[in-house]
């Protein structure tokens, strides 16, 4: 399986410019270069909307807006599966009253990802389960929880059991659940997942100067944290491929992103990687999971009382 992450610096609310940037980064990719392409959370709208009113102009109807159309076109051109994050409008308000909160406005909104086949079929649609503070100003959590499905990969006769996640899903619920509950990881184990696909807009406290000066260097603190949140899968006897597509760059006010998109394999006590991008890079990371990973990472376990 050839997997690709597209990491780039989306600008808040500049949907057309962000799509053009993604297309430019993919212009040298051709038909059948990879089987699966995954993009970040809220890939084309940007992430740091601080209210429902701010994000409302960019909400897209369920699996039918500009992000879905881009995914459909790109999947057909590259003959691959595309997973991409977008702000979903699941139902419209009964009146034209100005939106203030999801409940008072009547809007039903989700931070979602859609997965599209090379023929334009929706193979999976996932709504973020664990909301970050920023999400809570406009979105609802998934009413059905984690989503796992069998994904029919191109050029393969077998389906791959795939679990989808979005950023905060990797964390303890609202940062209040016990660390060792590992909700996302244990769900994946319970359904024998073979592939984890996570779209991210993961923040960092690294200064802007370091993001620029050390753009090609991964944020090892972030990478280590992600792996620590996957510890039950690391310890599990079955191996699983992990694909994390994070964004890079900055948004006002004071949102800086960690980049460090990563494709790896975990299980049997090992964390291995085929590749990782730098904290400030805009690039396409491609890995062939039929080959052996090139390096491994050791993470110290973090324990917390229940």
PDB file of N, CA and C in Angstrom, residues 38-82:
ATOM      1  N   UNK A  38      -4.189  11.446   2.329  1.00  0.00           N
ATOM      2  CA  UNK A  38      -4.911  12.010   3.470  1.00  0.00           C
ATOM      3  C   UNK A  38      -4.450  13.442   3.719  1.00  0.00           C
ATOM      4  N   UNK A  39      -5.421  14.321   3.965  1.00  0.00           N
ATOM      5  CA  UNK A  39      -5.172  15.741   4.211  1.00  0.00           C
ATOM      6  C   UNK A  39      -5.525  16.093   5.647  1.00  0.00           C
ATOM      7  N   UNK A  40      -5.138  17.296   6.098  1.00  0.00           N
ATOM      8  CA  UNK A  40      -5.387  17.688   7.493  1.00  0.00           C
ATOM      9  C   UNK A  40      -6.861  17.953   7.806  1.00  0.00           C
ATOM     10  N   UNK A  41      -7.093  18.216   9.064  1.00  0.00           N
ATOM     11  CA  UNK A  41      -8.383  18.650   9.596  1.00  0.00           C
ATOM     12  C   UNK A  41      -8.747  20.012   8.995  1.00  0.00           C
ATOM     13  N   UNK A  42     -10.026  20.184   8.630  1.00  0.00           N
ATOM     14  CA  UNK A  42     -10.492  21.460   8.064  1.00  0.00           C
ATOM     15  C   UNK A  42      -9.479  21.986   7.053  1.00  0.00           C
ATOM     16  N   UNK A  43      -9.154  21.138   6.100  1.00  0.00           N
ATOM     17  CA  UNK A  43      -7.984  21.356   5.251  1.00  0.00           C
ATOM     18  C   UNK A  43      -8.030  22.663   4.477  1.00  0.00           C
ATOM     19  N   UNK A  44      -9.180  23.023   3.930  1.00  0.00           N
ATOM     20  CA  UNK A  44      -9.241  24.169   3.020  1.00  0.00           C
ATOM     21  C   UNK A  44      -9.844  25.423   3.645  1.00  0.00           C
ATOM     22  N   UNK A  45     -10.517  25.298   4.769  1.00  0.00           N
ATOM     23  CA  UNK A  45     -11.090  26.479   5.416  1.00  0.00           C
ATOM     24  C   UNK A  45     -10.127  27.096   6.421  1.00  0.00           C
ATOM     25  N   UNK A  46      -9.116  26.318   6.847  1.00  0.00           N
ATOM     26  CA  UNK A  46      -8.352  26.700   8.016  1.00  0.00           C
ATOM     27  C   UNK A  46      -9.091  26.263   9.268  1.00  0.00           C
ATOM     28  N   UNK A  47      -8.409  26.351  10.401  1.00  0.00           N
ATOM     29  CA  UNK A  47      -8.966  25.759  11.622  1.00  0.00           C
ATOM     30  C   UNK A  47      -9.448  26.752  12.672  1.00  0.00           C
ATOM     31  N   UNK A  48      -8.722  27.854  12.882  1.00  0.00           N
ATOM     32  CA  UNK A  48      -8.873  28.621  14.117  1.00  0.00           C
ATOM     33  C   UNK A  48     -10.034  29.622  14.090  1.00  0.00           C
ATOM     34  N   UNK A  49     -11.252  29.101  13.833  1.00  0.00           N
ATOM     35  CA  UNK A  49     -12.457  29.917  13.921  1.00  0.00           C
ATOM     36  C   UNK A  49     -12.909  29.948  15.380  1.00  0.00           C
ATOM     37  N   UNK A  50     -13.111  31.140  15.906  1.00  0.00           N
ATOM     38  CA  UNK A  50     -13.353  31.280  17.339  1.00  0.00           C
ATOM     39  C   UNK A  50     -14.822  31.420  17.701  1.00  0.00           C
ATOM     40  N   UNK A  51     -15.718  31.310  16.709  1.00  0.00           N
ATOM     41  CA  UNK A  51     -17.148  31.377  16.999  1.00  0.00           C
ATOM     42  C   UNK A  51     -17.919  30.727  15.864  1.00  0.00           C
ATOM     43  N   UNK A  52     -19.166  30.408  16.147  1.00  0.00           N
ATOM     44  CA  UNK A  52     -20.038  29.859  15.110  1.00  0.00           C
ATOM     45  C   UNK A  52     -20.264  30.880  13.995  1.00  0.00           C
ATOM     46  N   UNK A  53     -20.421  32.142  14.372  1.00  0.00           N
ATOM     47  CA  UNK A  53     -20.625  33.180  13.358  1.00  0.00           C
ATOM     48  C   UNK A  53     -19.431  33.266  12.411  1.00  0.00           C
ATOM     49  N   UNK A  54     -18.223  33.077  12.938  1.00  0.00           N
ATOM     50  CA  UNK A  54     -17.028  33.188  12.101  1.00  0.00           C
ATOM     51  C   UNK A  54     -16.935  32.065  11.079  1.00  0.00           C
ATOM     52  N   UNK A  55     -17.328  30.849  11.464  1.00  0.00           N
ATOM     53  CA  UNK A  55     -17.164  29.715  10.550  1.00  0.00           C
ATOM     54  C   UNK A  55     -18.380  29.493   9.660  1.00  0.00           C
ATOM     55  N   UNK A  56     -19.520  30.082  10.012  1.00  0.00           N
ATOM     56  CA  UNK A  56     -20.755  29.814   9.262  1.00  0.00           C
ATOM     57  C   UNK A  56     -20.623  30.014   7.749  1.00  0.00           C
ATOM     58  N   UNK A  57     -19.951  31.067   7.255  1.00  0.00           N
ATOM     59  CA  UNK A  57     -19.856  31.223   5.791  1.00  0.00           C
ATOM     60  C   UNK A  57     -19.091  30.101   5.100  1.00  0.00           C
ATOM     61  N   UNK A  58     -18.352  29.314   5.874  1.00  0.00           N
ATOM     62  CA  UNK A  58     -17.498  28.280   5.287  1.00  0.00           C
ATOM     63  C   UNK A  58     -18.034  26.865   5.517  1.00  0.00           C
ATOM     64  N   UNK A  59     -19.168  26.748   6.191  1.00  0.00           N
ATOM     65  CA  UNK A  59     -19.758  25.431   6.409  1.00  0.00           C
ATOM     66  C   UNK A  59     -20.180  24.818   5.075  1.00  0.00           C
ATOM     67  N   UNK A  60     -20.015  23.511   4.964  1.00  0.00           N
ATOM     68  CA  UNK A  60     -20.332  22.808   3.721  1.00  0.00           C
ATOM     69  C   UNK A  60     -21.373  21.725   3.989  1.00  0.00           C
ATOM     70  N   UNK A  61     -22.352  21.571   3.091  1.00  0.00           N
ATOM     71  CA  UNK A  61     -23.336  20.502   3.283  1.00  0.00           C
ATOM     72  C   UNK A  61     -22.666  19.135   3.279  1.00  0.00           C
ATOM     73  N   UNK A  62     -23.280  18.203   3.946  1.00  0.00           N
ATOM     74  CA  UNK A  62     -22.700  16.881   4.156  1.00  0.00           C
ATOM     75  C   UNK A  62     -22.236  16.244   2.850  1.00  0.00           C
ATOM     76  N   UNK A  63     -20.934  15.993   2.758  1.00  0.00           N
ATOM     77  CA  UNK A  63     -20.318  15.280   1.628  1.00  0.00           C
ATOM     78  C   UNK A  63     -20.819  15.774   0.273  1.00  0.00           C
ATOM     79  N   UNK A  64     -20.925  17.106   0.138  1.00  0.00           N
ATOM     80  CA  UNK A  64     -21.364  17.626  -1.160  1.00  0.00           C
ATOM     81  C   UNK A  64     -20.878  19.046  -1.434  1.00  0.00           C
ATOM     82  N   UNK A  65     -20.011  19.573  -0.592  1.00  0.00           N
ATOM     83  CA  UNK A  65     -19.512  20.926  -0.772  1.00  0.00           C
ATOM     84  C   UNK A  65     -18.219  20.983  -1.563  1.00  0.00           C
ATOM     85  N   UNK A  66     -17.519  22.103  -1.452  1.00  0.00           N
ATOM     86  CA  UNK A  66     -16.310  22.332  -2.245  1.00  0.00           C
ATOM     87  C   UNK A  66     -15.202  21.340  -1.880  1.00  0.00           C
ATOM     88  N   UNK A  67     -15.107  20.983  -0.616  1.00  0.00           N
ATOM     89  CA  UNK A  67     -14.075  20.023  -0.214  1.00  0.00           C
ATOM     90  C   UNK A  67     -14.351  18.656  -0.821  1.00  0.00           C
ATOM     91  N   UNK A  68     -15.608  18.226  -0.775  1.00  0.00           N
ATOM     92  CA  UNK A  68     -15.960  16.937  -1.387  1.00  0.00           C
ATOM     93  C   UNK A  68     -15.690  16.952  -2.882  1.00  0.00           C
ATOM     94  N   UNK A  69     -16.025  18.037  -3.558  1.00  0.00           N
ATOM     95  CA  UNK A  69     -15.799  18.107  -5.005  1.00  0.00           C
ATOM     96  C   UNK A  69     -14.306  18.037  -5.322  1.00  0.00           C
ATOM     97  N   UNK A  70     -13.494  18.704  -4.495  1.00  0.00           N
ATOM     98  CA  UNK A  70     -12.041  18.611  -4.700  1.00  0.00           C
ATOM     99  C   UNK A  70     -11.563  17.180  -4.497  1.00  0.00           C
ATOM    100  N   UNK A  71     -12.032  16.539  -3.435  1.00  0.00           N
ATOM    101  CA  UNK A  71     -11.622  15.160  -3.155  1.00  0.00           C
ATOM    102  C   UNK A  71     -12.027  14.232  -4.305  1.00  0.00           C
ATOM    103  N   UNK A  72     -13.218  14.417  -4.811  1.00  0.00           N
ATOM    104  CA  UNK A  72     -13.717  13.580  -5.912  1.00  0.00           C
ATOM    105  C   UNK A  72     -12.863  13.760  -7.168  1.00  0.00           C
ATOM    106  N   UNK A  73     -12.561  15.007  -7.496  1.00  0.00           N
ATOM    107  CA  UNK A  73     -11.758  15.296  -8.683  1.00  0.00           C
ATOM    108  C   UNK A  73     -10.331  14.768  -8.521  1.00  0.00           C
ATOM    109  N   UNK A  74      -9.753  14.988  -7.343  1.00  0.00           N
ATOM    110  CA  UNK A  74      -8.372  14.557  -7.103  1.00  0.00           C
ATOM    111  C   UNK A  74      -8.265  13.041  -7.055  1.00  0.00           C
ATOM    112  N   UNK A  75      -9.223  12.381  -6.438  1.00  0.00           N
ATOM    113  CA  UNK A  75      -9.220  10.917  -6.384  1.00  0.00           C
ATOM    114  C   UNK A  75      -9.302  10.323  -7.785  1.00  0.00           C
ATOM    115  N   UNK A  76     -10.102  10.938  -8.639  1.00  0.00           N
ATOM    116  CA  UNK A  76     -10.222  10.448 -10.017  1.00  0.00           C
ATOM    117  C   UNK A  76      -8.932  10.679 -10.795  1.00  0.00           C
ATOM    118  N   UNK A  77      -8.317  11.861 -10.607  1.00  0.00           N
ATOM    119  CA  UNK A  77      -7.083  12.166 -11.336  1.00  0.00           C
ATOM    120  C   UNK A  77      -5.944  11.261 -10.924  1.00  0.00           C
ATOM    121  N   UNK A  78      -5.824  11.013  -9.629  1.00  0.00           N
ATOM    122  CA  UNK A  78      -4.695  10.239  -9.114  1.00  0.00           C
ATOM    123  C   UNK A  78      -5.017   8.753  -8.964  1.00  0.00           C
ATOM    124  N   UNK A  79      -6.286   8.395  -9.224  1.00  0.00           N
ATOM    125  CA  UNK A  79      -6.718   6.995  -9.094  1.00  0.00           C
ATOM    126  C   UNK A  79      -6.359   6.434  -7.720  1.00  0.00           C
ATOM    127  N   UNK A  80      -6.801   7.172  -6.702  1.00  0.00           N
ATOM    128  CA  UNK A  80      -6.542   6.770  -5.322  1.00  0.00           C
ATOM    129  C   UNK A  80      -7.741   7.133  -4.465  1.00  0.00           C
ATOM    130  N   UNK A  81      -7.682   6.745  -3.209  1.00  0.00           N
ATOM    131  CA  UNK A  81      -8.664   7.154  -2.212  1.00  0.00           C
ATOM    132  C   UNK A  81      -8.176   8.443  -1.561  1.00  0.00           C
ATOM    133  N   UNK A  82      -9.094   9.383  -1.309  1.00  0.00           N
ATOM    134  CA  UNK A  82      -8.749  10.656  -0.669  1.00  0.00           C
ATOM    135  C   UNK A  82      -9.568  10.823   0.606  1.00  0.00           C
TER     136      UNK A  82
END
